[in-house]
Short mmCIF file of C-alpha atoms in Angstrom, two decimals:
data_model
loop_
_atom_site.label_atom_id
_atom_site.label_comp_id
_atom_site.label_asym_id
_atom_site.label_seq_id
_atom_site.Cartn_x
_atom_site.Cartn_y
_atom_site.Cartn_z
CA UNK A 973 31.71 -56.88 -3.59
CA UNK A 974 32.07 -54.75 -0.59
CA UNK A 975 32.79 -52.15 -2.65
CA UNK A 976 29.35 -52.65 -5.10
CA UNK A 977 27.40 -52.39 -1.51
CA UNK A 978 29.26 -49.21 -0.47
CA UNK A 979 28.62 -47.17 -3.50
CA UNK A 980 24.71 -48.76 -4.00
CA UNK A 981 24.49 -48.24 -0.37
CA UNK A 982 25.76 -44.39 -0.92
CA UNK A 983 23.47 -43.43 -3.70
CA UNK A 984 20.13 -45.28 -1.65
CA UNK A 985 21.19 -42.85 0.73
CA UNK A 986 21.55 -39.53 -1.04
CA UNK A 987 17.94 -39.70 -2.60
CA UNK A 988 16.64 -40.31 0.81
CA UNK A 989 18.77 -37.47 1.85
CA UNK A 990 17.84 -35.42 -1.48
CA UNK A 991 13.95 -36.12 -1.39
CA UNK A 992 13.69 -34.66 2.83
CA UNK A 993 9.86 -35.42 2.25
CA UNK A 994 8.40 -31.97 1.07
CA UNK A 995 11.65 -30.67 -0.85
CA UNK A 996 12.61 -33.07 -3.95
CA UNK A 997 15.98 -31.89 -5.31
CA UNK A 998 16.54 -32.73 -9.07
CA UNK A 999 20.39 -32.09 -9.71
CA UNK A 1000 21.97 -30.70 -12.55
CA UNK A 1001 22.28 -33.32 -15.31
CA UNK A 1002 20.96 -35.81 -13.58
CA UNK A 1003 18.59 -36.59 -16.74
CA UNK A 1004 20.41 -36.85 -20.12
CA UNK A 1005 20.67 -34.16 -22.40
CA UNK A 1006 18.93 -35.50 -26.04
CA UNK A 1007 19.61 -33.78 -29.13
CA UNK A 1008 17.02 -32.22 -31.09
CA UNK A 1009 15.17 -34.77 -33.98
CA UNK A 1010 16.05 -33.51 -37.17
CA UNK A 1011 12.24 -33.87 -38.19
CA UNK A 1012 11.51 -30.98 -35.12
CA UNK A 1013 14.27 -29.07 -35.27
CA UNK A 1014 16.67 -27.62 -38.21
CA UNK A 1015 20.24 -27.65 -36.93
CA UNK A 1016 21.84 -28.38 -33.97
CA UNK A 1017 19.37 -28.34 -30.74
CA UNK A 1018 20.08 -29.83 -27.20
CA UNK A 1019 16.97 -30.47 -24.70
CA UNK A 1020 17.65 -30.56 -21.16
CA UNK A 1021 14.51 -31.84 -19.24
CA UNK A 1022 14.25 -29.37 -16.13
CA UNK A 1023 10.81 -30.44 -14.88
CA UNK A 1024 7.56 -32.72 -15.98
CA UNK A 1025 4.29 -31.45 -16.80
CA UNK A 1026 1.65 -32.15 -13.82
CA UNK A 1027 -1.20 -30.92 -11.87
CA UNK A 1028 1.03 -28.92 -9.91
CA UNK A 1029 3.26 -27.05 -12.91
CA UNK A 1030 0.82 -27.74 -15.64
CA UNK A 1031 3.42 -27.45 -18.40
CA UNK A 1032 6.95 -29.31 -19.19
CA UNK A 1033 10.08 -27.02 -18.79
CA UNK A 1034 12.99 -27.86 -20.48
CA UNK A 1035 16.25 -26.00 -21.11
CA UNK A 1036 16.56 -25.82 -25.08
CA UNK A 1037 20.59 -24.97 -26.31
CA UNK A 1038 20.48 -24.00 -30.18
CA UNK A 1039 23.33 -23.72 -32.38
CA UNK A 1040 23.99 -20.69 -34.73
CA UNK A 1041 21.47 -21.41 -37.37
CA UNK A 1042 19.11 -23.73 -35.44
CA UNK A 1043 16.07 -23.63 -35.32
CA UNK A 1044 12.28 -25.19 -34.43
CA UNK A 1045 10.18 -26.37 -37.03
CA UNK A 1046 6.88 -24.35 -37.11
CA UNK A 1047 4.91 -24.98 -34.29
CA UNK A 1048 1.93 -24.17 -31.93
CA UNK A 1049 1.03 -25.08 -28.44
CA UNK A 1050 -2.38 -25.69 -27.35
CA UNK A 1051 -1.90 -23.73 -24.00
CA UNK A 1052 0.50 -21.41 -24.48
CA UNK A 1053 4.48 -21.21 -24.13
CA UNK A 1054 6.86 -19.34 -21.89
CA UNK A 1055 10.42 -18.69 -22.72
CA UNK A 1056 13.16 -17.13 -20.38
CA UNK A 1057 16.20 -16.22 -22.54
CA UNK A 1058 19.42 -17.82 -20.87
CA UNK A 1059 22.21 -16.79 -22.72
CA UNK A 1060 23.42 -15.87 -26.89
CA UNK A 1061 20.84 -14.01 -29.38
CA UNK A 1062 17.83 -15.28 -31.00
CA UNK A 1063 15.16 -14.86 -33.00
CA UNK A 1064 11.28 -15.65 -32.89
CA UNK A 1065 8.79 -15.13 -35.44
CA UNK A 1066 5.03 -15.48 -36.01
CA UNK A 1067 3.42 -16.57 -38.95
CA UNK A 1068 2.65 -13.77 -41.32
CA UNK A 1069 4.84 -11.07 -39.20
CA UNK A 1070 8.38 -10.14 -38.48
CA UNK A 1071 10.53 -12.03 -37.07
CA UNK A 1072 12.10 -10.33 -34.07
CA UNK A 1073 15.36 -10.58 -31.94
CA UNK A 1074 15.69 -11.72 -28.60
CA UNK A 1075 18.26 -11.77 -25.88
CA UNK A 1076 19.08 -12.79 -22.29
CA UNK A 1077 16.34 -11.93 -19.83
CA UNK A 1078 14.36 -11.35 -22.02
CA UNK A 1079 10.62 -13.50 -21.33
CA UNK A 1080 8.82 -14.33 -24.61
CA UNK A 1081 4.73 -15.09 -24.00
CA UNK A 1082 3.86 -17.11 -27.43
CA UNK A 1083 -0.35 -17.12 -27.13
CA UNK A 1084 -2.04 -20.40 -27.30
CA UNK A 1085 -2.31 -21.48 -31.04
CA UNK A 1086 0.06 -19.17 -32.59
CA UNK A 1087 2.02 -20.92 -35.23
CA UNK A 1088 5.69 -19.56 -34.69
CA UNK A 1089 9.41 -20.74 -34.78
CA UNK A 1090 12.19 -19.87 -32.70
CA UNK A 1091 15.66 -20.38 -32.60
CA UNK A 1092 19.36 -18.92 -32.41
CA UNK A 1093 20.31 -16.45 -35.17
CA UNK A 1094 22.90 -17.74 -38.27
CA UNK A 1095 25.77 -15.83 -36.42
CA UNK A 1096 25.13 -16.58 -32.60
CA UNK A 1097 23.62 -19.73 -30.37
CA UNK A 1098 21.01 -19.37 -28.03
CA UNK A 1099 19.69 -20.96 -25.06
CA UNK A 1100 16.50 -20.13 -23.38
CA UNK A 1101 14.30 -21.63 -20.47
CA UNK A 1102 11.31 -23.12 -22.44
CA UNK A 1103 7.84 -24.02 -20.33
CA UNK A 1104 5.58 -25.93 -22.40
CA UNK A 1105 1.83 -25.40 -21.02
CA UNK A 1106 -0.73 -28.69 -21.32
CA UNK A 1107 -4.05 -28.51 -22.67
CA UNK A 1108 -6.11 -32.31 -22.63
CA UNK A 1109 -2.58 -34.23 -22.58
CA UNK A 1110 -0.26 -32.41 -25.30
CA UNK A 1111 1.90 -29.16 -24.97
CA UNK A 1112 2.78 -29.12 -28.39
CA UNK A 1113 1.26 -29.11 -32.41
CA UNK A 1114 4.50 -29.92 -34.94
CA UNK A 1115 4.46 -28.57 -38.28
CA UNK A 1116 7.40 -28.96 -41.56
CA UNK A 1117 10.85 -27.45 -41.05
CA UNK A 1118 11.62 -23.83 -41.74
CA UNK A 1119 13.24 -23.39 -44.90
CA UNK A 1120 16.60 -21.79 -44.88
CA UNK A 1121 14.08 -18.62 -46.66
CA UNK A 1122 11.98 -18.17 -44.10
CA UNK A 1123 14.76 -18.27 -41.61
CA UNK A 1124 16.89 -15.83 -43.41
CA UNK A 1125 14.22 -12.95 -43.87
CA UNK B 302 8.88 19.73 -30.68
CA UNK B 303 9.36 17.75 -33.72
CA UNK B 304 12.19 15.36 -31.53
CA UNK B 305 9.65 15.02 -29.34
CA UNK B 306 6.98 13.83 -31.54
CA UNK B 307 9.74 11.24 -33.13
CA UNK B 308 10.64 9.87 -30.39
CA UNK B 309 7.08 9.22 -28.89
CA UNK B 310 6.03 7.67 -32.44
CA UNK B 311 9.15 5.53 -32.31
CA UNK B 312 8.28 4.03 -28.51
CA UNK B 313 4.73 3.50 -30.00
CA UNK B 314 6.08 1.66 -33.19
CA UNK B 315 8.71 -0.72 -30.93
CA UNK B 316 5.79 -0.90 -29.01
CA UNK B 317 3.50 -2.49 -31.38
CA UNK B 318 6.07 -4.11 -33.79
CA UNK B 319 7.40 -5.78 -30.61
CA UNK B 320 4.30 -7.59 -29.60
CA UNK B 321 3.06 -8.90 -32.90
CA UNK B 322 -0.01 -10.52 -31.71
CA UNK B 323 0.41 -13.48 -30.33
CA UNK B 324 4.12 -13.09 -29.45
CA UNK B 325 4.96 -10.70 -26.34
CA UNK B 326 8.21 -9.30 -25.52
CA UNK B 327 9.24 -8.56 -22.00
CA UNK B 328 12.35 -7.09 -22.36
CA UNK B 329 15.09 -7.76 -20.55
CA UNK B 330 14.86 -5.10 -16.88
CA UNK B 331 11.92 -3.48 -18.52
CA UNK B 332 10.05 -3.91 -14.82
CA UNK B 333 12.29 -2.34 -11.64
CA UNK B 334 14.14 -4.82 -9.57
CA UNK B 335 12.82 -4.37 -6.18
CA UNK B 336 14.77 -5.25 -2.41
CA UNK B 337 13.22 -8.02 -0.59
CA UNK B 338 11.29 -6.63 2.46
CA UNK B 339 13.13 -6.89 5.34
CA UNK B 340 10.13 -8.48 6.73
CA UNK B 341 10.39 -11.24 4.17
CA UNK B 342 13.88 -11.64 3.96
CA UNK B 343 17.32 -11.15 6.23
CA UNK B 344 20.32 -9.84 4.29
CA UNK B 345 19.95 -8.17 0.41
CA UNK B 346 17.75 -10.19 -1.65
CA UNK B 347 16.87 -8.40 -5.47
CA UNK B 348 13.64 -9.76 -7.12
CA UNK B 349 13.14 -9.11 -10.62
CA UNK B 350 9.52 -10.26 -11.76
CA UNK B 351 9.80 -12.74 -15.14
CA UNK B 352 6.10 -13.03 -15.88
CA UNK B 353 2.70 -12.53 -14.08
CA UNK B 354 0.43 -15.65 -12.28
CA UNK B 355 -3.05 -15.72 -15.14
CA UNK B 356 -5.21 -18.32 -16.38
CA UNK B 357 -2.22 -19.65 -18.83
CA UNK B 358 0.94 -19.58 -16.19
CA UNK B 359 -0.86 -20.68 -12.95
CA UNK B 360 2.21 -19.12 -11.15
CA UNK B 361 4.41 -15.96 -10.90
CA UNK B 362 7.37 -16.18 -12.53
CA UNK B 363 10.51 -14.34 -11.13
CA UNK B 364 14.41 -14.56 -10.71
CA UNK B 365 15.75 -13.83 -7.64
CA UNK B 366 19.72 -12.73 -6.18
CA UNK B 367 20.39 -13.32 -2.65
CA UNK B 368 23.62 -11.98 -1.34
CA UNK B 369 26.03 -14.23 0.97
CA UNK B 370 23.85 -14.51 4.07
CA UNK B 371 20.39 -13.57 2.39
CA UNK B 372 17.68 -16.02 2.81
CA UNK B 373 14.01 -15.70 2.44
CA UNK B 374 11.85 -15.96 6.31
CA UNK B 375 10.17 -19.60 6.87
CA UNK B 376 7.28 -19.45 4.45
CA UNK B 377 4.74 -21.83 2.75
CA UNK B 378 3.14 -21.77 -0.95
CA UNK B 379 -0.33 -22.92 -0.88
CA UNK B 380 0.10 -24.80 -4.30
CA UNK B 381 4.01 -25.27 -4.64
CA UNK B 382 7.15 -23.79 -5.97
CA UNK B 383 9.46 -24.43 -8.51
CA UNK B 384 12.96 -23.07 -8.53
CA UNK B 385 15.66 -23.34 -11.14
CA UNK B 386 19.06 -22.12 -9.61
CA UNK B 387 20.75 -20.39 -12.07
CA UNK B 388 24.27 -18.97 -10.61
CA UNK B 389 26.02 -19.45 -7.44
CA UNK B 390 25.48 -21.51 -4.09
CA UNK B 391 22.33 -21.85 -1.81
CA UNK B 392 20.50 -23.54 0.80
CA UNK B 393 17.14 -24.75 0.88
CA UNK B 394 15.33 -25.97 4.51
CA UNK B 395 12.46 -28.09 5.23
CA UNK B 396 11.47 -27.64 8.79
CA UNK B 397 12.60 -30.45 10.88
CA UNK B 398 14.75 -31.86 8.20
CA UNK B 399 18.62 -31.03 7.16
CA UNK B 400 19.52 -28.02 5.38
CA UNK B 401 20.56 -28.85 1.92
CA UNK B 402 22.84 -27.35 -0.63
CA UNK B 403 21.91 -26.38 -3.99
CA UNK B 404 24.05 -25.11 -7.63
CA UNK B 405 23.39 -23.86 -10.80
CA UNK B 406 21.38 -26.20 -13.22
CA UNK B 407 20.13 -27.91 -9.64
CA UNK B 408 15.72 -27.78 -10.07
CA UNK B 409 13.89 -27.97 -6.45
CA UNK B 410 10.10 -28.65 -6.44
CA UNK B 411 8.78 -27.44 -2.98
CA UNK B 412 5.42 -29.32 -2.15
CA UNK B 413 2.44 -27.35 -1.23
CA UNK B 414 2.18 -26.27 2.17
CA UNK B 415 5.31 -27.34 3.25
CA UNK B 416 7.50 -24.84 5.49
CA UNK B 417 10.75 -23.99 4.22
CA UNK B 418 13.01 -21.11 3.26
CA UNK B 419 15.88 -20.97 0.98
CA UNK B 420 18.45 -18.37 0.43
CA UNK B 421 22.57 -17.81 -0.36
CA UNK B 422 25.15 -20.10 1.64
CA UNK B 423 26.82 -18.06 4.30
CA UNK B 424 30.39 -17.75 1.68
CA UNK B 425 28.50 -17.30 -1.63
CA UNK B 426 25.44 -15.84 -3.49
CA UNK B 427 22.91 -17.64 -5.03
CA UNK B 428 20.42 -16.59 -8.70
CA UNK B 429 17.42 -18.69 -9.11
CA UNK B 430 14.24 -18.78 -10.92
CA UNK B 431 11.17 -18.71 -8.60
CA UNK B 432 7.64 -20.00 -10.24
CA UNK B 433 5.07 -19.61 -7.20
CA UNK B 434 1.79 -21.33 -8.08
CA UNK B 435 -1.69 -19.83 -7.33
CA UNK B 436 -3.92 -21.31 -5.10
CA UNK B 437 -7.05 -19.11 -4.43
CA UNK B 438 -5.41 -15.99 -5.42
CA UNK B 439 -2.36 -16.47 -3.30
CA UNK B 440 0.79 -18.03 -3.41
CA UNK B 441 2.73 -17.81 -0.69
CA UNK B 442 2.28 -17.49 3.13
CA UNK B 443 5.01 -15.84 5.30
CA UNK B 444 6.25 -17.03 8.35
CA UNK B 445 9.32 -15.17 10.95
CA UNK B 446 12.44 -14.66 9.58
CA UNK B 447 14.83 -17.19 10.05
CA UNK B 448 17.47 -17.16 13.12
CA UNK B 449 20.73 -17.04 12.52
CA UNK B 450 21.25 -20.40 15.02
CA UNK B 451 19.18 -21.94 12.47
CA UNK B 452 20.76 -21.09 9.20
CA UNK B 453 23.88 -21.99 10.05
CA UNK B 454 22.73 -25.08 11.35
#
């Protein structure tokens, strides 16, 4: 029992200690990683929640891990989407052009509306930093799955 | 002659095949680093600009490197500041409340006009992602540099 106060008495104290009024310290994996829904993604995709969308940041960002071969569905977002290339090799594409390469540090600016995919390419994963702008309560349009087709041009 | 009109028309072709439309590339160190002022920050600091503050990111976007020691002067952002730490060991400081260690994958939201500066620990450097959101055109206000008496505090 003395032990159940301890440890609930420990963790009260380290938020306190974490939050220091103006500075609010989210730690690393402190939210759980959830695996992409096979209806949004193709593949094997991890989310990692990194901040919420509010009238301060005015977009979600999220930490978004694919597997060789995974991939979005097709998508648009009503304000806009930044992503900061982490780590592997991926690729991006736009509806009716080519799809292109990308790799760490590079930033990818995908314009409001744009119907695109992105993802890791069929040989190497990808991770990239992924901020999600709002426009009247939604950051994101879904569309159907890439075909293996599409993904392979 | 001739190399030199083939290699101009091949910049202007990556160019333009690289921004298809609504998808642009900024590729990875396309933009120079630059030092930290050594008005703005004690010790080696590198800043390497992500993306720029418009009517879509509300912020600046850029990555920065402190070396063991580095730290940014006591400043204040008129609408906030994200960072993401992405490599190494830090410190971030409220004034008036303890200093406070932050690692990789660790996300820090930095209320608006709240004084603070963050930087590497003493023993290690520190990467992280900086957003800075507009307020008014500006986002940030600088402040002294910090003591030494008060970053090792």
């Amino acid at each position: 029992m003395r032990k159940l106060i301890s440890a609930a008495s420990f963790l009260v104290l380290s938020t306190v200690l974490a939050r220091a009024q103006g500075i609010e310290i989210t730690r690393n994996a402190s939210a759980p990683s959830t695996v992409g829904d096979n209806k949004l993604f193709s593949g094997h995709a991890v989310v990692d929640p990194l901040f919420p969308a509010n009238a301060f940041t005015h977009g979600t960002g999220g930490l978004v891990t694919f597997a060789p071969g995974a991939r979005t569905a097709w998508h648009t977002h009503p304000a806009g989407q930044m992503l900061i290339v982490t780590s592997g090799k991926g690729w991006v594409q736009q509806e009716g052009s080519q799809r292109q390469e990308i790799n760490p540090g590079d930033v990818v600016w995908i314009q409001p509306g744009v119907n695109h995919w992105h993802g890791a390419t069929d040989k190497s994963g990808m991770s990239h930093i992924a901020i999600s702008y709002m426009k009247d309560g939604k950051n994101v349009e879904w569309g159907r799955l890439v075909t293996g087709e599409e993904y392979a041009k």
